[in-house]
C-alpha cells in the first residue's frame, strides 16, 4: 500500500506511520513524482535502487542541474474570479488587439528576512539577519528603522537569482523590468536585471495592499502616519548602493498610501497596469512585486471586465499564495491575455548518502519522476497494477508505471488545463475533467481518446468513475453534476441542487450512491438509479474541498476550507469532527484500501495520517511538506 500526497517543494520530513507500509508521495502542485519507502532506498527513473535519500537543501544541486519547471496555481483549488459587471464609460479594463504577442512575467520577491524560514518575527534580535546602517547623500537609515521595509534573506537572494536565470532562458525579448518600491522587490529586480542585462524602474503603484492589519502597513503607520506615502528607498539612493536602476525614469503610477482599503488597492494596481501597457506599447516586461499585487495584475489582464474587488475575494484569488521567487507568465493572444505559466521551482536539491542521513522509522524518498511541463493538479491509481494517471495544467494526462518509475505515455486532446482525473479499477478506463468545459474518456492501455463528454456550461472541475455501475460523474462550476454511461458517453442523469461550484465527487464501493461536495458548504448524496438526491448533509462552514467513501461504504469522509475533516454515516449523521489543520484549508482526504487510515493535506504544508477506526485523537503521523505553499492532493494507491 502506498500513500501519495501533493506538495509544493518536494521536501520531505520524516513521519511515523506504520513502518511495514510502503509510503509514497506525489507532488501535485509540481510536475514530478516522489515514492517513499521505509527501506531507505531511492529509485531513479530506471528503477535502480541507490543507497541515498533526497532531502531539501539550501545549497547543492542534484546531478548539477537546477530544477526548472513552470507550474500554474491549480484553478480547481481556487474560487472563480469575481463576477464581472457591465462596463460603463470605460471604467472596466479593456484589452487591445495591439497587445498580441507581448508577455508580462510577474515575479514574487524572494524570501524576506522576517519569514519563518529565515529570521522570523524577531529577525532584528538575531545578529546574522541585521544589516549595516544605510548611508545616503540626504539621509541614513538604521536597521531598526526598516522594520516596515525589510530586505531579502540569503535564501531570498538565491530565489531571485534563480528567477533571473530562468527568465533569461525563456527566449522572451524582455525590454523592461519594473519593481515595487519595497526594498525586497528592488533587490529581486536587481538580480533579475543582472541576468537580463537591463535596468529596473521603480513603480510605486506595484506595492502590495497596505491595508490596516498588514504588519508592514501598521509599522509604517506608526512611524509615518496614515494616508501617507512611505519614504521608500529612492532610485538615486539605490544607484548609490550599486543597483542597476533607471534613475531617469519618471513614475506616473497612482500613489500607494498607508492603510488603504482593498477596493482602492485594486483600482491603484489597475491604473498602474493601464499606464505601463500604454506607456510601453508592444513591449514584453518583467514585474518584481508581491503575492497580492501579482495576483491582482493577473486578474486584471485575464478578466478585464472585473471592476471591483473585495477583501474576501482578494484572499482567494488564484496566484495569491505563490512561493517566494515564483514566476507567473501572462501572454497576450490579441484581445485576450492568457495565464499559462506559474513557476514555483525555486528549490535546489542534493543527494545525501544513506549512512549520513538522519535515522528514522518513517518514510524515505525513493524516486522523483518528471515529465509534465506544468503543474500536476490531480492523480488517480489503477487497481493492483502499478498504474498512476496524472492530470496537469499543461493540457495533458500522463500514465506512469510506478513499479518501474517511468512514464508510459501521454494523452493530449484537451484544449485547456486538465483539472481532474479518475481511473476505473475494473476496466482501466480513464476519465478527465478540464477547464475547456469538457470531460473525456481514455484507454489506459492504448492512451487513445475514447469519447468527448459535453453537457456542462462551464469548466469541469472534478470527475469520478464507477466500474460496477459503468457510470462516470463530472462536476462543474455550473453547479451541476452529470452522470454518464461508460463507455458510450450517453447522459444518464443531470443532477441539480448545489448553489455553487461542485468541487468534489466520490462513488460508494457499490456505485449505488454518489457524494458531491460544493463551494456552497454542503455535501449531497445521490441515488444513481433513481437519479434523486437522497439527503443534503450540512455541517461545514466553508466550501467542501473533498469527499471520499470508505472502502466498504460505511463512512463518508469530507474536508473543507473550514480546517476540519468530518466523518459521516451513510445516513448523513455526523460521527466525528477533527480540527485537522487549524487555520488552514484542508484540500484533500483519502482512505487506505483497508479503511484503517485516512490521510489529509492542507494549506499548512502538512499531510497527516489519522486512525479511521477511532475517529478522534491526534494524528498518527505528520509529514511536513515544505514551508512555502499548500499541499494540494493526497491519496492511497491499491495494494501492489
Coordinates of C-alpha atoms in Angstrom, one line a residue:
X1 CA 0.0 0.0 0.0
X2 CA 1.4 3.4 -1.0
X3 CA 0.3 6.8 0.1
X4 CA 0.6 9.7 -2.4
X5 CA 0.4 13.3 -1.4
X6 CA 0.8 16.5 -3.4
X7 CA 3.2 19.2 -2.1
X8 CA 4.9 22.3 -3.5
X9 CA 8.6 21.9 -2.9
X10 CA 9.4 18.2 -2.7
X11 CA 11.0 18.4 0.7
X12 CA 10.1 15.5 3.0
X13 CA 10.2 15.5 6.8
X14 CA 10.2 12.1 8.4
X15 CA 6.9 11.0 9.8
X16 CA 6.0 8.0 12.0
X17 CA 3.4 5.9 10.0
X18 CA 3.4 2.1 10.2
X19 CA 7.0 1.1 9.2
X20 CA 5.6 -2.1 7.5
X21 CA 3.8 0.0 4.9
X22 CA 5.4 1.5 1.8
X23 CA 4.6 5.2 1.7
X24 CA 4.8 7.4 -1.4
X25 CA 4.3 11.0 -2.3
X26 CA 3.3 12.7 -5.4
X27 CA 3.9 16.4 -5.9
X28 CA 0.5 17.6 -7.2
X29 CA 1.4 21.2 -7.4
X30 CA 4.8 20.5 -9.0
X31 CA 5.5 18.3 -12.1
X32 CA 7.2 15.2 -10.6
X33 CA 6.5 12.1 -8.6
X34 CA 8.1 11.0 -5.3
X35 CA 7.9 7.5 -3.9
X36 CA 8.8 7.0 -0.3
X37 CA 9.7 3.8 1.5
X38 CA 10.8 2.7 4.9
X39 CA 13.6 0.7 3.1
X40 CA 15.6 3.9 2.7
X41 CA 16.3 3.3 -1.0
X42 CA 16.0 5.9 -3.7
X43 CA 14.7 4.6 -7.1
X44 CA 15.5 6.7 -10.1
X45 CA 13.8 6.6 -13.5
X46 CA 15.2 3.2 -14.4
X47 CA 14.1 1.7 -11.2
X48 CA 17.7 1.0 -9.9
X49 CA 18.0 1.3 -6.1
X50 CA 20.6 3.7 -4.9
X51 CA 21.9 3.9 -1.3
X52 CA 20.8 7.6 -1.0
X53 CA 17.9 9.6 0.2
X54 CA 16.9 13.0 -1.0
X55 CA 16.4 15.9 1.4
X56 CA 15.7 19.6 0.9
X57 CA 18.8 21.7 0.9
X58 CA 19.7 25.4 0.7
X59 CA 22.9 24.5 -1.3
X60 CA 24.0 22.0 -3.7
X61 CA 22.1 20.9 -6.9
X62 CA 21.3 17.2 -7.6
X63 CA 23.2 16.0 -10.7
X64 CA 24.5 19.5 -11.2
X65 CA 21.2 20.8 -12.6
X66 CA 18.8 23.3 -11.2
X67 CA 15.2 22.1 -11.3
X68 CA 13.5 24.4 -13.9
X69 CA 9.8 23.8 -14.3
X70 CA 6.7 26.0 -14.7
X71 CA 3.6 25.4 -12.6
X72 CA 0.3 27.4 -12.5
X73 CA -1.8 27.8 -9.4
X74 CA -4.4 24.9 -9.7
X75 CA -7.6 26.5 -10.8
X76 CA -9.6 23.7 -9.3
X77 CA -8.5 24.8 -5.8
X78 CA -9.4 28.4 -6.3
X79 CA -12.8 30.1 -6.5
X80 CA -13.9 31.6 -9.7
X81 CA -12.8 35.3 -10.2
X82 CA -15.3 37.9 -9.1
X83 CA -18.2 38.2 -11.4
X84 CA -17.9 41.0 -14.0
X85 CA -20.2 43.9 -14.1
X86 CA -21.3 45.7 -17.2
X87 CA -18.7 48.2 -18.2
X88 CA -19.7 51.9 -18.1
X89 CA -17.8 54.9 -19.5
X90 CA -14.7 52.8 -20.0
X91 CA -14.3 52.2 -16.2
X92 CA -13.6 48.5 -16.8
X93 CA -10.3 47.3 -18.2
X94 CA -10.0 47.0 -21.9
X95 CA -7.5 44.7 -23.7
X96 CA -6.3 45.7 -27.1
X97 CA -5.6 43.6 -30.2
X98 CA -2.4 45.6 -30.5
X99 CA -1.1 43.7 -27.4
X100 CA -0.9 40.5 -29.3
X101 CA 2.4 38.6 -28.8
X102 CA 3.6 40.5 -25.8
X103 CA 4.4 38.8 -22.5
X104 CA 4.2 40.0 -18.8
X105 CA 6.1 37.9 -16.3
X106 CA 5.3 38.7 -12.6
X107 CA 7.9 37.5 -10.1
X108 CA 7.1 37.4 -6.4
X109 CA 10.1 38.8 -4.4
X110 CA 12.4 36.3 -2.8
X111 CA 12.2 35.2 0.8
X112 CA 12.2 38.1 3.3
X113 CA 14.4 38.1 6.5
X114 CA 11.3 38.1 8.6
X115 CA 9.7 35.0 7.1
X116 CA 9.6 32.0 9.5
X117 CA 12.1 30.0 7.3
X118 CA 14.6 32.9 7.8
X119 CA 14.8 35.2 10.9
X120 CA 11.2 35.2 11.7
X121 CA 9.3 37.9 13.5
X122 CA 12.2 38.6 15.8
X123 CA 14.8 38.8 13.0
X124 CA 16.3 42.0 14.2
X125 CA 17.3 40.3 17.5
X126 CA 19.4 37.9 15.6
X127 CA 22.8 39.2 14.5
X128 CA 23.0 37.2 11.4
X129 CA 19.9 38.9 9.9
X130 CA 20.8 42.5 10.8
X131 CA 22.3 44.8 8.2
X132 CA 24.6 47.8 8.4
X133 CA 23.3 51.3 8.6
X134 CA 22.4 52.6 5.1
X135 CA 24.2 55.9 4.3
X136 CA 23.0 58.2 1.5
X137 CA 23.6 61.8 0.5
X138 CA 20.4 63.1 2.1
X139 CA 19.7 60.7 4.9
X140 CA 20.8 57.5 6.7
X141 CA 18.7 54.5 7.8
X142 CA 19.3 52.1 10.7
X143 CA 18.3 48.5 10.6
X144 CA 15.8 49.2 13.5
X145 CA 14.1 51.8 11.3
X146 CA 13.4 49.4 8.4
X147 CA 11.0 47.0 10.1
X148 CA 8.4 48.2 7.7
X149 CA 10.6 47.7 4.6
X150 CA 12.7 44.6 5.2
X151 CA 15.3 43.1 2.8
X152 CA 15.8 39.7 1.3
X153 CA 17.3 36.8 3.3
X154 CA 20.3 34.9 1.9
X155 CA 17.8 32.3 0.6
X156 CA 15.7 35.1 -0.9
X157 CA 18.7 36.3 -2.9
X158 CA 19.0 32.8 -4.3
X159 CA 15.3 32.8 -5.1
X160 CA 15.7 36.0 -7.1
X161 CA 18.9 34.8 -8.9
X162 CA 17.2 31.6 -10.0
X163 CA 14.2 33.6 -11.2
X164 CA 16.5 35.8 -13.3
X165 CA 18.3 32.8 -14.8
X166 CA 15.0 31.2 -15.8
X167 CA 13.7 34.3 -17.3
X168 CA 16.9 34.7 -19.4
X169 CA 16.3 31.1 -20.7
X170 CA 12.7 31.7 -21.8
X171 CA 13.7 33.3 -25.1
X172 CA 11.2 36.2 -24.5
X173 CA 12.6 39.5 -25.5
X174 CA 12.0 41.4 -22.3
X175 CA 12.7 45.1 -22.7
X176 CA 11.8 46.4 -19.3
X177 CA 11.9 45.4 -15.6
X178 CA 9.5 47.2 -13.2
X179 CA 9.8 46.9 -9.4
X180 CA 7.6 47.6 -6.5
X181 CA 9.2 50.2 -4.2
X182 CA 9.6 47.6 -1.5
X183 CA 13.3 47.0 -0.8
X184 CA 12.9 43.2 -1.1
X185 CA 11.3 43.7 -4.6
X186 CA 14.1 46.1 -5.6
X187 CA 16.6 43.6 -4.6
X188 CA 14.7 40.9 -6.6
X189 CA 14.7 43.2 -9.6
X190 CA 18.4 43.8 -9.2
X191 CA 19.1 40.0 -9.6
X192 CA 16.7 39.7 -12.5
X193 CA 18.4 42.7 -14.3
X194 CA 21.8 41.1 -13.7
X195 CA 20.6 38.1 -15.7
X196 CA 18.7 40.1 -18.4
X197 CA 21.2 42.9 -18.9
X198 CA 18.6 45.6 -18.1
X199 CA 18.0 48.4 -15.6
X200 CA 14.8 48.3 -13.5
X201 CA 12.3 51.1 -13.0
X202 CA 10.7 51.6 -9.6
X203 CA 6.9 51.9 -9.7
X204 CA 5.1 52.8 -6.5
X205 CA 1.7 51.6 -7.8
X206 CA 3.0 48.0 -7.8
X207 CA 3.3 47.7 -4.0
X208 CA 1.1 45.3 -2.1
X209 CA -2.1 46.3 -0.3
X210 CA -1.1 48.5 2.7
X211 CA -4.4 47.9 4.5
X212 CA -4.8 48.1 8.2
X213 CA -3.8 44.8 9.8
X214 CA -0.9 44.2 7.4
X215 CA 2.2 44.1 9.6
X216 CA 4.2 46.3 7.3
X217 CA 1.4 48.8 6.9
X218 CA 0.8 49.0 10.7
X219 CA 4.5 49.6 11.4
X220 CA 4.6 52.2 8.6
X221 CA 1.5 53.9 10.0
X222 CA 3.1 54.1 13.4
X223 CA 6.3 55.7 12.0
X224 CA 4.8 58.0 9.3
X225 CA 1.1 58.3 9.9
X226 CA -1.9 57.1 7.9
X227 CA -2.9 58.0 4.4
X228 CA 0.7 59.0 3.5
X229 CA 3.2 57.5 1.0
X230 CA 6.0 55.8 2.9
X231 CA 9.6 57.1 2.3
X232 CA 10.8 54.3 0.1
X233 CA 14.5 53.9 -1.0
X234 CA 14.7 56.2 -4.0
X235 CA 16.3 55.3 -7.3
X236 CA 19.1 57.7 -6.6
X237 CA 19.8 56.0 -3.3
X238 CA 19.6 52.6 -4.9
X239 CA 22.1 53.8 -7.5
X240 CA 24.5 54.8 -4.7
X241 CA 24.2 51.2 -3.5
X242 CA 25.3 50.0 -6.9
X243 CA 21.9 48.8 -8.1
X244 CA 21.0 48.5 -11.8
X245 CA 18.3 51.1 -11.5
X246 CA 17.0 53.6 -14.1
X247 CA 17.3 57.0 -12.3
X248 CA 15.9 58.9 -15.3
X249 CA 12.5 57.0 -15.1
X250 CA 9.6 59.2 -14.0
X251 CA 7.0 57.2 -12.1
X252 CA 3.4 58.2 -13.1
X253 CA 1.6 55.4 -11.3
X254 CA -1.2 56.1 -8.8
X255 CA 0.2 56.7 -5.3
X256 CA 0.4 54.0 -2.6
X257 CA -0.9 55.2 0.7
X258 CA -0.6 53.7 4.2
X259 CA -3.8 52.0 5.3
X260 CA -5.7 51.9 2.0
X261 CA -8.6 49.5 1.6
X262 CA -8.7 46.7 -0.9
X263 CA -11.1 48.4 -3.4
X264 CA -8.6 51.3 -3.5
X265 CA -5.7 48.9 -3.9
X266 CA -7.4 47.2 -6.8
X267 CA -8.0 50.5 -8.6
X268 CA -4.4 51.5 -7.9
X269 CA -3.0 48.4 -9.5
X270 CA -5.4 48.6 -12.4
X271 CA -4.4 52.1 -13.1
X272 CA -0.7 51.2 -12.8
X273 CA -1.1 48.3 -15.3
X274 CA -3.1 50.5 -17.7
X275 CA -0.4 53.1 -17.6
X276 CA 2.5 50.6 -18.1
X277 CA 0.9 48.9 -21.0
X278 CA 0.0 52.1 -22.8
X279 CA 3.3 53.8 -22.0
X280 CA 5.3 50.9 -23.3
X281 CA 3.2 49.5 -26.2
X282 CA 4.1 46.2 -27.7
X283 CA 6.8 45.6 -25.1
X284 CA 7.3 42.4 -23.0
X285 CA 8.3 43.1 -19.5
X286 CA 9.0 41.7 -16.0
X287 CA 7.4 42.9 -12.8
X288 CA 9.0 42.2 -9.4
X289 CA 6.2 42.5 -6.9
X290 CA 4.2 40.8 -4.2
X291 CA 1.7 38.0 -3.8
X292 CA -1.3 40.3 -3.7
X293 CA -0.3 42.8 -6.4
X294 CA 0.8 39.9 -8.6
X295 CA -2.5 38.1 -8.2
X296 CA -4.4 41.3 -9.0
X297 CA -2.3 42.0 -12.1
X298 CA -3.1 38.5 -13.3
X299 CA -6.8 39.1 -12.6
X300 CA -6.8 42.5 -14.4
X301 CA -5.3 41.1 -17.5
X302 CA -7.1 37.8 -17.8
X303 CA -10.6 39.1 -16.6
X304 CA -10.6 42.7 -17.9
X305 CA -14.3 43.3 -17.2
X306 CA -13.9 42.9 -13.4
X307 CA -14.4 46.4 -12.0
X308 CA -14.2 45.9 -8.2
X309 CA -12.5 43.6 -5.7
X310 CA -13.4 42.9 -2.0
X311 CA -11.0 41.8 0.8
X312 CA -12.5 38.3 0.8
X313 CA -12.1 38.0 -3.0
X314 CA -8.5 39.1 -2.8
X315 CA -7.7 36.4 -0.2
X316 CA -8.8 33.6 -2.6
X317 CA -7.5 34.9 -5.9
X318 CA -5.5 32.4 -8.0
X319 CA -1.8 33.1 -7.5
X320 CA -2.2 35.0 -4.2
X321 CA -0.2 32.4 -2.3
X322 CA 2.7 31.7 -4.6
X323 CA 6.1 30.9 -3.1
X324 CA 9.0 33.4 -3.0
X325 CA 10.6 33.8 -6.4
X326 CA 7.7 32.2 -8.3
X327 CA 7.1 33.5 -11.9
X328 CA 3.6 34.0 -13.3
X329 CA 3.7 34.5 -17.1
X330 CA 0.8 36.0 -18.9
X331 CA 0.8 36.2 -22.7
X332 CA -1.4 38.2 -25.0
X333 CA -3.2 36.5 -27.8
X334 CA -4.6 39.8 -29.1
X335 CA -7.7 40.9 -27.3
X336 CA -7.2 38.3 -24.6
X337 CA -4.4 37.6 -22.1
X338 CA -3.8 34.0 -21.1
X339 CA -2.1 33.0 -17.8
X340 CA -0.2 29.9 -18.9
X341 CA 2.8 29.5 -16.6
X342 CA 3.4 29.7 -12.9
X343 CA 6.9 28.6 -12.0
X344 CA 7.4 27.6 -8.4
X345 CA 10.5 25.6 -8.9
X346 CA 12.6 27.6 -6.5
X347 CA 14.4 24.8 -4.7
X348 CA 17.8 23.1 -5.1
X349 CA 18.3 19.5 -4.1
X350 CA 21.2 17.4 -3.1
X351 CA 21.6 13.6 -2.7
X352 CA 22.7 12.6 0.8
X353 CA 24.3 9.2 1.4
X354 CA 22.0 7.0 3.5
X355 CA 24.7 6.5 6.0
X356 CA 24.8 10.3 6.6
X357 CA 21.1 10.8 6.8
X358 CA 19.1 11.1 10.0
X359 CA 17.9 7.8 11.5
X360 CA 14.2 7.4 11.2
X361 CA 11.4 4.8 11.2
X362 CA 9.4 7.0 8.8
X363 CA 9.4 7.1 5.0
X364 CA 12.4 7.8 2.8
X365 CA 12.4 9.2 -0.7
X366 CA 12.8 6.6 -3.5
X367 CA 12.2 8.5 -6.7
X368 CA 11.3 11.7 -8.4
X369 CA 9.7 11.3 -11.8
X370 CA 9.5 14.2 -14.2
X371 CA 7.5 14.7 -17.4
X372 CA 4.7 17.3 -17.2
X373 CA 5.6 20.8 -18.4
X374 CA 3.2 22.5 -15.9
X375 CA 1.5 21.8 -12.6
X376 CA 0.1 18.4 -11.8
X377 CA -3.4 19.0 -10.5
X378 CA -4.8 15.6 -9.9
X379 CA -3.9 11.9 -9.6
X380 CA -5.6 8.5 -9.9
X381 CA -4.3 5.0 -9.4
X382 CA -5.3 1.7 -11.1
X383 CA -6.1 -1.5 -9.3
X384 CA -3.1 -3.6 -8.2
X385 CA -1.3 -2.9 -11.5
X386 CA 1.1 -0.2 -10.5
X387 CA -0.5 2.3 -12.9
X388 CA -0.9 6.0 -12.0
X389 CA -2.6 8.7 -14.0
X390 CA -1.8 12.3 -13.6
X391 CA -3.6 15.4 -14.9
X392 CA -1.8 18.7 -15.5
X393 CA -2.4 22.3 -16.5
X394 CA -0.1 21.6 -19.5
X395 CA -3.3 20.3 -21.1
X396 CA -2.2 16.6 -20.9
X397 CA -2.6 13.5 -18.9
X398 CA 0.2 11.1 -18.3
X399 CA 0.2 7.4 -17.4
X400 CA 3.0 6.2 -15.2
X401 CA 4.3 2.7 -14.3
X402 CA 5.0 3.1 -10.6
X403 CA 6.9 -0.2 -10.3
X404 CA 9.5 1.0 -12.9
X405 CA 9.1 4.7 -12.1
X406 CA 8.7 5.7 -15.8
X407 CA 6.1 7.4 -18.0
X408 CA 4.2 5.1 -20.4
X409 CA 2.8 7.9 -22.5
X410 CA 0.6 10.9 -22.5
X411 CA -2.9 12.0 -23.7
X412 CA -3.0 15.4 -25.4
X413 CA -6.5 16.2 -26.7
X414 CA -7.7 18.8 -24.2
X415 CA -7.6 22.4 -25.2
X416 CA -7.0 23.8 -21.7
X417 CA -5.7 22.6 -18.4
X418 CA -6.8 19.2 -17.1
X419 CA -8.2 19.8 -13.6
X420 CA -9.2 16.2 -12.6
X421 CA -8.9 12.6 -13.5
X422 CA -10.1 9.2 -12.3
X423 CA -9.4 5.6 -13.5
X424 CA -11.8 2.7 -13.3
X425 CA -10.2 -0.1 -11.3
X426 CA -12.1 -2.8 -13.2
X427 CA -11.6 -1.7 -16.8
X428 CA -8.8 0.8 -16.8
X429 CA -10.9 3.4 -18.5
X430 CA -9.7 6.9 -17.6
X431 CA -11.9 10.0 -17.3
X432 CA -10.5 13.5 -17.3
X433 CA -12.1 16.9 -16.4
X434 CA -10.9 20.1 -18.0
X435 CA -11.3 23.9 -17.9
X436 CA -12.1 23.6 -21.6
X437 CA -15.7 22.7 -20.4
X438 CA -15.3 19.0 -21.4
X439 CA -14.7 15.7 -19.9
X440 CA -13.1 12.9 -21.9
X441 CA -12.8 9.1 -21.7
X442 CA -9.5 7.4 -22.5
X443 CA -8.0 3.9 -22.7
X444 CA -5.1 3.5 -20.2
X445 CA -3.8 0.7 -22.4
X446 CA -3.6 2.4 -25.8
X447 CA -3.7 6.0 -24.4
X448 CA -6.3 6.8 -27.1
X449 CA -9.2 9.1 -26.6
X450 CA -12.5 7.1 -26.5
X451 CA -15.1 9.8 -26.1
X452 CA -15.6 13.5 -25.6
X453 CA -18.2 14.2 -23.0
X454 CA -20.1 17.5 -23.0
X455 CA -23.1 18.8 -21.1
X456 CA -21.6 21.4 -18.8
X457 CA -21.8 25.1 -19.3
X458 CA -18.5 25.9 -17.5
X459 CA -15.2 24.4 -16.6
X460 CA -15.4 20.8 -15.5
X461 CA -13.6 20.8 -12.1
X462 CA -13.8 17.1 -10.9
X463 CA -14.7 13.6 -12.1
X464 CA -15.2 10.1 -10.7
X465 CA -16.0 6.7 -12.2
X466 CA -17.7 3.5 -11.1
X467 CA -16.8 0.3 -12.9
X468 CA -19.6 -1.7 -11.2
X469 CA -22.3 0.7 -12.5
X470 CA -20.5 1.6 -15.7
X471 CA -21.1 5.2 -14.8
X472 CA -18.9 8.3 -14.7
X473 CA -19.7 11.5 -12.9
X474 CA -18.5 15.1 -13.6
X475 CA -18.9 18.2 -11.6
X476 CA -18.6 21.8 -12.8
X477 CA -18.6 25.4 -11.8
X478 CA -22.1 25.5 -13.4
X479 CA -23.2 24.0 -10.0
X480 CA -24.4 20.7 -11.5
X481 CA -23.3 17.0 -11.6
X482 CA -23.6 14.9 -14.7
X483 CA -23.9 11.1 -14.7
X484 CA -22.7 9.5 -17.9
X485 CA -22.8 5.9 -19.1
X486 CA -19.3 4.4 -19.8
X487 CA -18.0 3.9 -22.4
X488 CA -20.9 5.2 -24.6
X489 CA -20.8 8.7 -23.0
X490 CA -24.6 9.0 -23.0
X491 CA -26.1 11.1 -20.3
X492 CA -27.7 9.1 -17.5
X493 CA -28.8 12.0 -15.3
X494 CA -28.2 15.7 -14.8
X495 CA -28.2 16.3 -11.1
X496 CA -29.0 19.8 -9.8
X497 CA -29.2 21.2 -6.3
X498 CA -25.9 22.8 -5.3
X499 CA -25.9 26.6 -5.3
X500 CA -22.2 27.0 -6.1
X501 CA -19.5 25.2 -8.0
X502 CA -19.1 21.4 -7.4
X503 CA -15.5 20.6 -6.3
X504 CA -15.6 17.0 -5.1
X505 CA -17.2 13.7 -6.1
X506 CA -17.0 10.1 -4.8
X507 CA -18.9 6.9 -5.7
X508 CA -19.6 4.4 -2.9
X509 CA -17.9 1.0 -3.3
X510 CA -21.1 -0.5 -4.9
X511 CA -21.6 2.5 -7.2
X512 CA -25.2 2.9 -6.0
X513 CA -24.5 6.2 -4.2
X514 CA -22.6 9.3 -5.4
X515 CA -21.5 12.0 -3.0
X516 CA -20.8 15.6 -4.2
X517 CA -19.2 18.5 -2.3
X518 CA -19.6 22.1 -3.2
X519 CA -18.4 25.6 -2.6
X520 CA -21.9 26.1 -1.0
X521 CA -20.6 24.2 2.0
X522 CA -22.9 21.2 1.6
X523 CA -22.5 17.6 0.7
X524 CA -25.2 15.9 -1.3
X525 CA -25.7 12.1 -1.7
X526 CA -27.5 10.9 -4.8
X527 CA -29.2 7.6 -5.7
X528 CA -27.7 6.9 -9.2
X529 CA -30.6 4.6 -10.1
X530 CA -33.5 6.8 -9.2
X531 CA -31.4 10.0 -10.1
X532 CA -32.6 11.7 -7.0
X533 CA -31.0 13.5 -4.1
X534 CA -31.0 11.2 -1.0
X535 CA -30.1 13.9 1.5
X536 CA -28.3 17.2 2.0
X537 CA -25.5 17.0 4.6
X538 CA -24.7 20.2 6.4
X539 CA -22.0 20.9 8.9
X540 CA -19.1 22.5 7.2
X541 CA -18.9 26.3 7.5
X542 CA -16.9 26.8 4.3
X543 CA -16.5 25.3 0.8
X544 CA -16.2 21.5 0.8
X545 CA -13.0 20.6 -1.0
X546 CA -13.1 16.8 -0.8
X547 CA -15.3 13.8 -0.2
X548 CA -14.4 10.1 -0.1
X549 CA -16.4 7.0 0.8
X550 CA -14.7 4.4 2.9
X551 CA -13.8 1.2 1.0
X552 CA -16.7 -0.7 2.4
X553 CA -19.1 2.2 2.2
X554 CA -19.9 2.6 5.9
X555 CA -18.4 6.0 6.3
X556 CA -18.1 9.2 4.3
X557 CA -15.2 11.5 5.0
X558 CA -15.2 15.1 3.9
X559 CA -12.8 18.0 4.2
X560 CA -13.3 21.7 3.9
X561 CA -11.8 25.2 3.9
X562 CA -13.0 25.4 7.5
X563 CA -9.9 23.5 8.6
X564 CA -11.9 20.3 9.5
X565 CA -12.3 16.7 8.5
X566 CA -15.7 15.3 9.2
X567 CA -16.9 11.7 9.2
X568 CA -20.5 10.9 8.4
X569 CA -22.6 7.8 8.5
X570 CA -24.2 6.7 5.2
X571 CA -27.4 8.3 6.6
X572 CA -25.7 11.6 6.9
X573 CA -25.2 11.6 10.7
X574 CA -22.1 13.3 12.0
X575 CA -19.8 10.7 13.6
X576 CA -16.7 12.8 14.3
X577 CA -15.2 16.3 13.6
X578 CA -11.4 16.7 13.6
X579 CA -9.8 20.2 13.6
X580 CA -7.2 18.6 11.4
X581 CA -5.3 21.6 10.2
X582 CA -6.0 24.6 12.3
X583 CA -6.4 27.9 10.4
X584 CA -5.8 26.2 7.1
X585 CA -7.9 25.0 4.3
X586 CA -7.9 21.2 4.1
X587 CA -7.6 20.3 0.4
X588 CA -7.9 16.5 0.1
X589 CA -8.6 13.3 2.0
X590 CA -8.3 9.7 1.2
X591 CA -9.0 6.3 2.9
X592 CA -6.4 3.5 2.9
X593 CA -7.6 0.4 0.9
X594 CA -8.4 -1.5 4.2
X595 CA -10.2 1.5 5.6
X596 CA -8.0 1.7 8.7
X597 CA -6.4 5.1 7.9
X598 CA -7.3 8.5 6.5
X599 CA -4.7 10.9 5.1
X600 CA -5.3 14.6 4.7
X601 CA -3.4 17.6 3.3
X602 CA -3.9 21.3 3.7
X603 CA -2.6 24.8 3.2
X604 CA -0.4 24.5 6.3
X605 CA 2.1 22.5 4.2
X606 CA 1.4 19.3 6.1
X607 CA -0.1 15.9 5.3
X608 CA -1.5 14.0 8.3
X609 CA -2.3 10.3 8.9
X610 CA -5.4 9.6 11.0
X611 CA -6.9 6.5 12.6
X612 CA -10.2 6.0 10.8
X613 CA -11.4 3.4 13.3
X614 CA -11.1 5.6 16.4
X615 CA -12.3 8.8 14.7
X616 CA -10.6 11.1 17.1
X617 CA -7.4 12.0 18.8
X618 CA -4.1 13.2 17.4
X619 CA -2.7 12.4 14.0
X620 CA -0.7 9.2 13.8
X621 CA 1.9 10.9 11.7
X622 CA 2.6 14.4 10.3
X623 CA 4.6 14.8 7.1
X624 CA 5.9 18.3 6.7
X625 CA 5.9 19.1 3.0
X626 CA 7.7 22.4 3.0
X627 CA 7.2 25.9 4.2
X628 CA 6.1 27.9 1.1
X629 CA 2.8 26.8 -0.1
X630 CA -0.1 24.3 0.4
X631 CA -0.1 20.6 -0.2
X632 CA -2.8 20.1 -2.8
X633 CA -3.6 16.4 -3.2
X634 CA -3.4 13.1 -1.3
X635 CA -4.5 9.5 -1.8
X636 CA -3.6 5.9 -1.2
X637 CA -2.9 3.5 -4.1
X638 CA -4.3 -0.1 -4.0
X639 CA -2.0 -2.8 -2.7
X640 CA 0.6 -3.6 -5.3

